[in-house]
């Protein structure tokens, strides 16, 4: 079984492996693959929907509650603009926002650890990804670069829109159509990711909040809980290792 309580962050993907508490209701701007590495977990969504399973795919923007049931879990997040996330859109369109028991059974520790840390979705999933996905609109690509690499604080929506020669309303429409989530939702997601990346430099949550361009640690805590359904201290403080991929 992979080393517990580790966080790996790449440009368009993230992996958490370990134990976490049950979450509250939440939704985020990234599709996620949930895997129970030591047993079954429960996922709740929609009006009264609940499944106990070994794995589940949850689409971006789908409100859900995740109860690990005390098991060691792996959470694989894919940025919505990544080729792998876009390759899942057809499956989500056919099956809905949550698809259960989609991963292969957990096998040998070394093999599973390799699949997870290389984000090898084809090896992890029973179903194939759509390999023919349209390229992302270059105007959205440009705005994503600005959001992910802030140079001098928070960038206003109007500045993002004018930077690609669009009105604010037209830019919002284009962003949602291409990414599957609103600009506001993705902005919070991007800030939270930046904050977590800051943990590779300093384990202090206050420093992480500043790294993510949050006004203070209380603001970071509220947005983290809104995004993941947990307090940052409950999942980030127990981390044994944070790895940033080039």
mmCIF file of C-alpha atoms in Angstrom:
data_model
loop_
_atom_site.group_PDB
_atom_site.id
_atom_site.type_symbol
_atom_site.label_atom_id
_atom_site.label_comp_id
_atom_site.label_asym_id
_atom_site.label_seq_id
_atom_site.Cartn_x
_atom_site.Cartn_y
_atom_site.Cartn_z
ATOM 1 C CA UNK A 1 0.000 0.000 0.000
ATOM 2 C CA UNK A 2 1.391 3.490 -0.833
ATOM 3 C CA UNK A 3 2.914 5.600 1.955
ATOM 4 C CA UNK A 4 0.148 7.297 3.939
ATOM 5 C CA UNK A 5 -0.634 10.979 4.323
ATOM 6 C CA UNK A 6 1.198 12.262 1.277
ATOM 7 C CA UNK A 7 0.246 14.995 -1.185
ATOM 8 C CA UNK A 8 1.596 15.192 -4.734
ATOM 9 C CA UNK A 9 0.840 18.282 -6.832
ATOM 10 C CA UNK A 10 1.432 18.670 -10.555
ATOM 11 C CA UNK A 11 0.418 21.367 -13.022
ATOM 12 C CA UNK A 12 -2.811 19.622 -13.977
ATOM 13 C CA UNK A 13 -3.227 16.910 -11.352
ATOM 14 C CA UNK A 14 -3.026 16.180 -7.640
ATOM 15 C CA UNK A 15 -2.891 13.043 -5.500
ATOM 16 C CA UNK A 16 -3.606 12.544 -1.811
ATOM 17 C CA UNK A 17 -2.987 9.162 -0.163
ATOM 18 C CA UNK A 18 -3.827 8.486 3.459
ATOM 19 C CA UNK A 19 -6.593 8.740 6.011
ATOM 20 C CA UNK A 20 -9.034 11.633 6.204
ATOM 21 C CA UNK A 21 -12.208 12.315 8.185
ATOM 22 C CA UNK A 22 -15.637 12.130 6.615
ATOM 23 C CA UNK A 23 -16.341 15.306 4.677
ATOM 24 C CA UNK A 24 -19.319 17.612 4.705
ATOM 25 C CA UNK A 25 -21.236 18.364 1.513
ATOM 26 C CA UNK A 26 -18.956 20.060 -1.000
ATOM 27 C CA UNK A 27 -18.100 20.364 -4.674
ATOM 28 C CA UNK A 28 -14.916 21.382 -6.443
ATOM 29 C CA UNK A 29 -13.720 22.474 -9.858
ATOM 30 C CA UNK A 30 -11.961 19.214 -10.617
ATOM 31 C CA UNK A 31 -13.164 15.694 -11.384
ATOM 32 C CA UNK A 32 -11.827 13.252 -8.791
ATOM 33 C CA UNK A 33 -11.181 9.526 -8.672
ATOM 34 C CA UNK A 34 -11.816 8.198 -5.148
ATOM 35 C CA UNK A 35 -10.237 4.853 -4.307
ATOM 36 C CA UNK A 36 -10.449 2.774 -1.145
ATOM 37 C CA UNK A 37 -7.019 1.206 -0.756
ATOM 38 C CA UNK A 38 -7.863 -0.861 2.306
ATOM 39 C CA UNK A 39 -11.619 -1.331 1.974
ATOM 40 C CA UNK A 40 -14.942 0.173 0.958
ATOM 41 C CA UNK A 41 -16.064 3.755 1.493
ATOM 42 C CA UNK A 42 -19.374 5.600 1.135
ATOM 43 C CA UNK A 43 -20.200 8.433 -1.254
ATOM 44 C CA UNK A 44 -23.446 10.453 -1.055
ATOM 45 C CA UNK A 45 -24.814 12.730 -3.783
ATOM 46 C CA UNK A 46 -28.034 14.020 -5.250
ATOM 47 C CA UNK A 47 -31.342 13.662 -3.397
ATOM 48 C CA UNK A 48 -30.733 10.646 -1.175
ATOM 49 C CA UNK A 49 -28.231 8.818 -3.389
ATOM 50 C CA UNK A 50 -25.595 6.804 -1.503
ATOM 51 C CA UNK A 51 -23.267 3.988 -2.548
ATOM 52 C CA UNK A 52 -20.743 1.905 -0.648
ATOM 53 C CA UNK A 53 -17.972 1.015 -3.066
ATOM 54 C CA UNK A 54 -14.257 0.512 -3.688
ATOM 55 C CA UNK A 55 -13.927 3.404 -6.158
ATOM 56 C CA UNK A 56 -15.892 6.272 -7.660
ATOM 57 C CA UNK A 57 -15.458 9.039 -10.209
ATOM 58 C CA UNK A 58 -17.098 12.340 -9.260
ATOM 59 C CA UNK A 59 -17.382 15.057 -11.885
ATOM 60 C CA UNK A 60 -16.438 18.683 -11.318
ATOM 61 C CA UNK A 61 -19.260 20.770 -9.862
ATOM 62 C CA UNK A 62 -21.140 17.781 -8.384
ATOM 63 C CA UNK A 63 -22.060 18.289 -4.729
ATOM 64 C CA UNK A 64 -21.210 15.184 -2.736
ATOM 65 C CA UNK A 65 -20.205 13.841 0.658
ATOM 66 C CA UNK A 66 -17.324 11.379 1.024
ATOM 67 C CA UNK A 67 -17.060 9.054 4.032
ATOM 68 C CA UNK A 68 -13.831 6.984 3.983
ATOM 69 C CA UNK A 69 -15.270 4.747 6.735
ATOM 70 C CA UNK A 70 -11.856 4.651 8.405
ATOM 71 C CA UNK A 71 -10.094 3.200 5.348
ATOM 72 C CA UNK A 72 -6.878 4.339 3.693
ATOM 73 C CA UNK A 73 -7.875 6.161 0.506
ATOM 74 C CA UNK A 74 -6.349 7.670 -2.605
ATOM 75 C CA UNK A 75 -7.860 10.805 -4.145
ATOM 76 C CA UNK A 76 -6.769 11.644 -7.687
ATOM 77 C CA UNK A 77 -7.767 15.132 -8.839
ATOM 78 C CA UNK A 78 -7.508 16.103 -12.515
ATOM 79 C CA UNK A 79 -7.559 19.732 -13.585
ATOM 80 C CA UNK A 80 -10.667 20.209 -15.791
ATOM 81 C CA UNK A 81 -8.559 21.395 -18.732
ATOM 82 C CA UNK A 82 -6.298 18.319 -18.684
ATOM 83 C CA UNK A 83 -6.567 15.784 -21.489
ATOM 84 C CA UNK A 84 -7.500 13.031 -19.023
ATOM 85 C CA UNK A 85 -10.317 15.053 -17.446
ATOM 86 C CA UNK A 86 -11.651 16.036 -20.839
ATOM 87 C CA UNK A 87 -11.450 12.390 -21.848
ATOM 88 C CA UNK A 88 -13.905 11.564 -19.038
ATOM 89 C CA UNK A 89 -16.633 13.922 -20.253
ATOM 90 C CA UNK A 90 -18.238 11.308 -22.462
ATOM 91 C CA UNK A 91 -18.437 8.838 -19.572
ATOM 92 C CA UNK A 92 -19.944 11.438 -17.248
ATOM 93 C CA UNK A 93 -22.397 12.387 -19.983
ATOM 94 C CA UNK A 94 -23.559 8.773 -20.277
ATOM 95 C CA UNK A 95 -23.510 7.781 -16.616
ATOM 96 C CA UNK A 96 -24.153 11.042 -14.770
ATOM 97 C CA UNK A 97 -22.004 13.001 -12.354
ATOM 98 C CA UNK A 98 -20.953 10.022 -10.228
ATOM 99 C CA UNK A 99 -19.780 6.630 -11.513
ATOM 100 C CA UNK A 100 -19.051 3.934 -8.916
ATOM 101 C CA UNK A 101 -16.666 0.958 -8.933
ATOM 102 C CA UNK A 102 -14.836 2.158 -12.038
ATOM 103 C CA UNK A 103 -11.273 1.338 -10.893
ATOM 104 C CA UNK A 104 -9.452 -1.950 -11.162
ATOM 105 C CA UNK A 105 -9.112 -3.912 -7.895
ATOM 106 C CA UNK A 106 -6.266 -2.830 -5.642
ATOM 107 C CA UNK A 107 -3.446 -5.266 -6.357
ATOM 108 C CA UNK A 108 0.227 -5.441 -5.486
ATOM 109 C CA UNK A 109 1.484 -2.471 -3.493
ATOM 110 C CA UNK A 110 4.315 -1.581 -5.863
ATOM 111 C CA UNK A 111 2.114 -1.674 -8.969
ATOM 112 C CA UNK A 112 -0.685 0.401 -7.429
ATOM 113 C CA UNK A 113 1.775 2.954 -6.049
ATOM 114 C CA UNK A 114 3.278 3.320 -9.516
ATOM 115 C CA UNK A 115 -0.096 3.774 -11.209
ATOM 116 C CA UNK A 116 -1.163 6.393 -8.668
ATOM 117 C CA UNK A 117 2.006 8.456 -8.597
ATOM 118 C CA UNK A 118 2.288 8.424 -12.387
ATOM 119 C CA UNK A 119 -1.425 9.337 -12.648
ATOM 120 C CA UNK A 120 -1.843 6.394 -15.020
ATOM 121 C CA UNK A 121 -5.615 6.573 -15.413
ATOM 122 C CA UNK A 122 -5.813 3.973 -18.207
ATOM 123 C CA UNK A 123 -4.162 1.464 -15.822
ATOM 124 C CA UNK A 124 -6.386 2.484 -12.898
ATOM 125 C CA UNK A 125 -9.770 2.464 -14.652
ATOM 126 C CA UNK A 126 -11.843 -0.384 -16.047
ATOM 127 C CA UNK A 127 -13.224 1.865 -18.795
ATOM 128 C CA UNK A 128 -11.227 3.563 -21.578
ATOM 129 C CA UNK A 129 -10.802 7.333 -21.775
ATOM 130 C CA UNK A 130 -11.952 9.233 -24.839
ATOM 131 C CA UNK A 131 -8.762 9.950 -26.771
ATOM 132 C CA UNK A 132 -10.402 12.328 -29.262
ATOM 133 C CA UNK A 133 -11.025 15.516 -27.336
ATOM 134 C CA UNK A 134 -11.172 18.992 -28.821
ATOM 135 C CA UNK A 135 -8.316 21.335 -27.843
ATOM 136 C CA UNK A 136 -9.080 23.939 -25.214
ATOM 137 C CA UNK A 137 -9.864 27.433 -26.498
ATOM 138 C CA UNK A 138 -6.555 29.369 -26.471
ATOM 139 C CA UNK A 139 -8.225 32.323 -24.713
ATOM 140 C CA UNK A 140 -9.092 30.056 -21.787
ATOM 141 C CA UNK A 141 -5.579 28.580 -21.846
ATOM 142 C CA UNK A 142 -4.175 32.086 -21.493
ATOM 143 C CA UNK A 143 -6.474 32.962 -18.601
ATOM 144 C CA UNK A 144 -5.568 29.718 -16.807
ATOM 145 C CA UNK A 145 -1.898 30.602 -16.939
ATOM 146 C CA UNK A 146 -2.665 33.960 -15.294
ATOM 147 C CA UNK A 147 -4.814 32.337 -12.595
ATOM 148 C CA UNK A 148 -2.214 29.674 -11.805
ATOM 149 C CA UNK A 149 0.780 32.020 -11.787
ATOM 150 C CA UNK A 150 -0.350 35.275 -10.137
ATOM 151 C CA UNK A 151 2.333 37.936 -10.360
ATOM 152 C CA UNK A 152 0.952 40.635 -8.083
ATOM 153 C CA UNK A 153 -2.081 39.417 -6.195
ATOM 154 C CA UNK A 154 -5.598 38.571 -7.278
ATOM 155 C CA UNK A 155 -6.458 39.273 -10.930
ATOM 156 C CA UNK A 156 -9.872 40.855 -11.512
ATOM 157 C CA UNK A 157 -12.404 39.107 -13.744
ATOM 158 C CA UNK A 158 -12.571 42.164 -15.988
ATOM 159 C CA UNK A 159 -8.802 42.076 -16.487
ATOM 160 C CA UNK A 160 -8.904 38.401 -17.430
ATOM 161 C CA UNK A 161 -11.664 39.135 -19.943
ATOM 162 C CA UNK A 162 -10.009 42.192 -21.450
ATOM 163 C CA UNK A 163 -6.746 40.266 -21.677
ATOM 164 C CA UNK A 164 -8.379 37.988 -24.238
ATOM 165 C CA UNK A 165 -10.458 40.766 -25.898
ATOM 166 C CA UNK A 166 -13.835 39.679 -24.512
ATOM 167 C CA UNK A 167 -16.520 41.313 -22.397
ATOM 168 C CA UNK A 168 -16.803 39.998 -18.834
ATOM 169 C CA UNK A 169 -20.111 38.238 -19.530
ATOM 170 C CA UNK A 170 -18.861 36.639 -22.752
ATOM 171 C CA UNK A 171 -15.673 35.506 -21.016
ATOM 172 C CA UNK A 172 -17.683 33.924 -18.176
ATOM 173 C CA UNK A 173 -19.780 32.013 -20.723
ATOM 174 C CA UNK A 174 -16.715 30.821 -22.647
ATOM 175 C CA UNK A 175 -14.879 29.763 -19.480
ATOM 176 C CA UNK A 176 -17.791 27.673 -18.186
ATOM 177 C CA UNK A 177 -18.379 26.070 -21.583
ATOM 178 C CA UNK A 178 -14.730 25.055 -21.913
ATOM 179 C CA UNK A 179 -13.997 24.116 -18.290
ATOM 180 C CA UNK A 180 -17.346 22.799 -17.066
ATOM 181 C CA UNK A 181 -17.267 25.098 -14.007
ATOM 182 C CA UNK A 182 -17.644 28.812 -13.405
ATOM 183 C CA UNK A 183 -14.719 31.197 -13.258
ATOM 184 C CA UNK A 184 -15.505 31.969 -9.615
ATOM 185 C CA UNK A 185 -15.446 28.278 -8.650
ATOM 186 C CA UNK A 186 -12.233 27.666 -10.536
ATOM 187 C CA UNK A 187 -10.557 30.756 -9.061
ATOM 188 C CA UNK A 188 -11.139 29.447 -5.523
ATOM 189 C CA UNK A 189 -9.884 26.007 -6.591
ATOM 190 C CA UNK A 190 -6.749 27.539 -8.094
ATOM 191 C CA UNK A 191 -6.047 29.553 -4.942
ATOM 192 C CA UNK A 192 -6.490 26.495 -2.728
ATOM 193 C CA UNK A 193 -4.061 24.544 -4.924
ATOM 194 C CA UNK A 194 -1.514 27.359 -4.691
ATOM 195 C CA UNK A 195 -1.891 27.377 -0.921
ATOM 196 C CA UNK A 196 -1.311 23.622 -0.705
ATOM 197 C CA UNK A 197 1.765 23.961 -2.930
ATOM 198 C CA UNK A 198 3.107 26.402 -0.353
ATOM 199 C CA UNK A 199 3.238 23.565 2.171
ATOM 200 C CA UNK A 200 6.246 22.199 0.288
ATOM 201 C CA UNK A 201 8.148 25.292 1.484
ATOM 202 C CA UNK A 202 6.580 25.852 4.914
ATOM 203 C CA UNK A 203 4.268 23.556 6.933
ATOM 204 C CA UNK A 204 2.528 26.550 8.536
ATOM 205 C CA UNK A 205 -1.058 26.962 7.345
ATOM 206 C CA UNK A 206 -0.742 30.742 7.768
ATOM 207 C CA UNK A 207 2.118 30.757 5.257
ATOM 208 C CA UNK A 208 0.120 28.488 2.945
ATOM 209 C CA UNK A 209 -2.793 30.950 3.022
ATOM 210 C CA UNK A 210 -0.519 33.799 1.947
ATOM 211 C CA UNK A 211 1.025 31.643 -0.775
ATOM 212 C CA UNK A 212 -2.487 31.081 -2.135
ATOM 213 C CA UNK A 213 -3.229 34.828 -2.216
ATOM 214 C CA UNK A 214 -5.861 34.543 0.541
ATOM 215 C CA UNK A 215 -6.379 37.608 2.724
ATOM 216 C CA UNK A 216 -5.691 35.604 5.903
ATOM 217 C CA UNK A 217 -5.759 32.084 7.336
ATOM 218 C CA UNK A 218 -9.457 32.377 8.251
ATOM 219 C CA UNK A 219 -10.324 33.135 4.614
ATOM 220 C CA UNK A 220 -8.210 30.163 3.493
ATOM 221 C CA UNK A 221 -9.942 27.908 6.014
ATOM 222 C CA UNK A 222 -13.424 28.929 4.803
ATOM 223 C CA UNK A 223 -12.559 28.373 1.152
ATOM 224 C CA UNK A 224 -10.796 25.063 1.844
ATOM 225 C CA UNK A 225 -13.834 23.796 3.736
ATOM 226 C CA UNK A 226 -16.127 24.962 0.935
ATOM 227 C CA UNK A 227 -13.922 23.140 -1.598
ATOM 228 C CA UNK A 228 -13.220 19.870 0.222
ATOM 229 C CA UNK A 229 -15.802 19.703 2.999
ATOM 230 C CA UNK A 230 -13.038 19.565 5.651
ATOM 231 C CA UNK A 231 -10.948 22.008 7.653
ATOM 232 C CA UNK A 232 -7.391 22.424 6.337
ATOM 233 C CA UNK A 233 -5.923 21.443 9.714
ATOM 234 C CA UNK A 234 -7.733 18.080 9.675
ATOM 235 C CA UNK A 235 -6.121 16.960 6.417
ATOM 236 C CA UNK A 236 -3.023 19.126 5.850
ATOM 237 C CA UNK A 237 -1.409 19.105 9.295
ATOM 238 C CA UNK A 238 -1.048 15.271 9.365
ATOM 239 C CA UNK A 239 0.789 15.312 6.010
ATOM 240 C CA UNK A 240 4.120 13.461 6.081
ATOM 241 C CA UNK A 241 5.268 14.611 2.640
ATOM 242 C CA UNK A 242 4.338 17.208 0.012
ATOM 243 C CA UNK A 243 5.803 16.732 -3.472
ATOM 244 C CA UNK A 244 5.671 19.251 -6.301
ATOM 245 C CA UNK A 245 6.016 17.807 -9.794
ATOM 246 C CA UNK A 246 7.815 19.790 -12.472
#
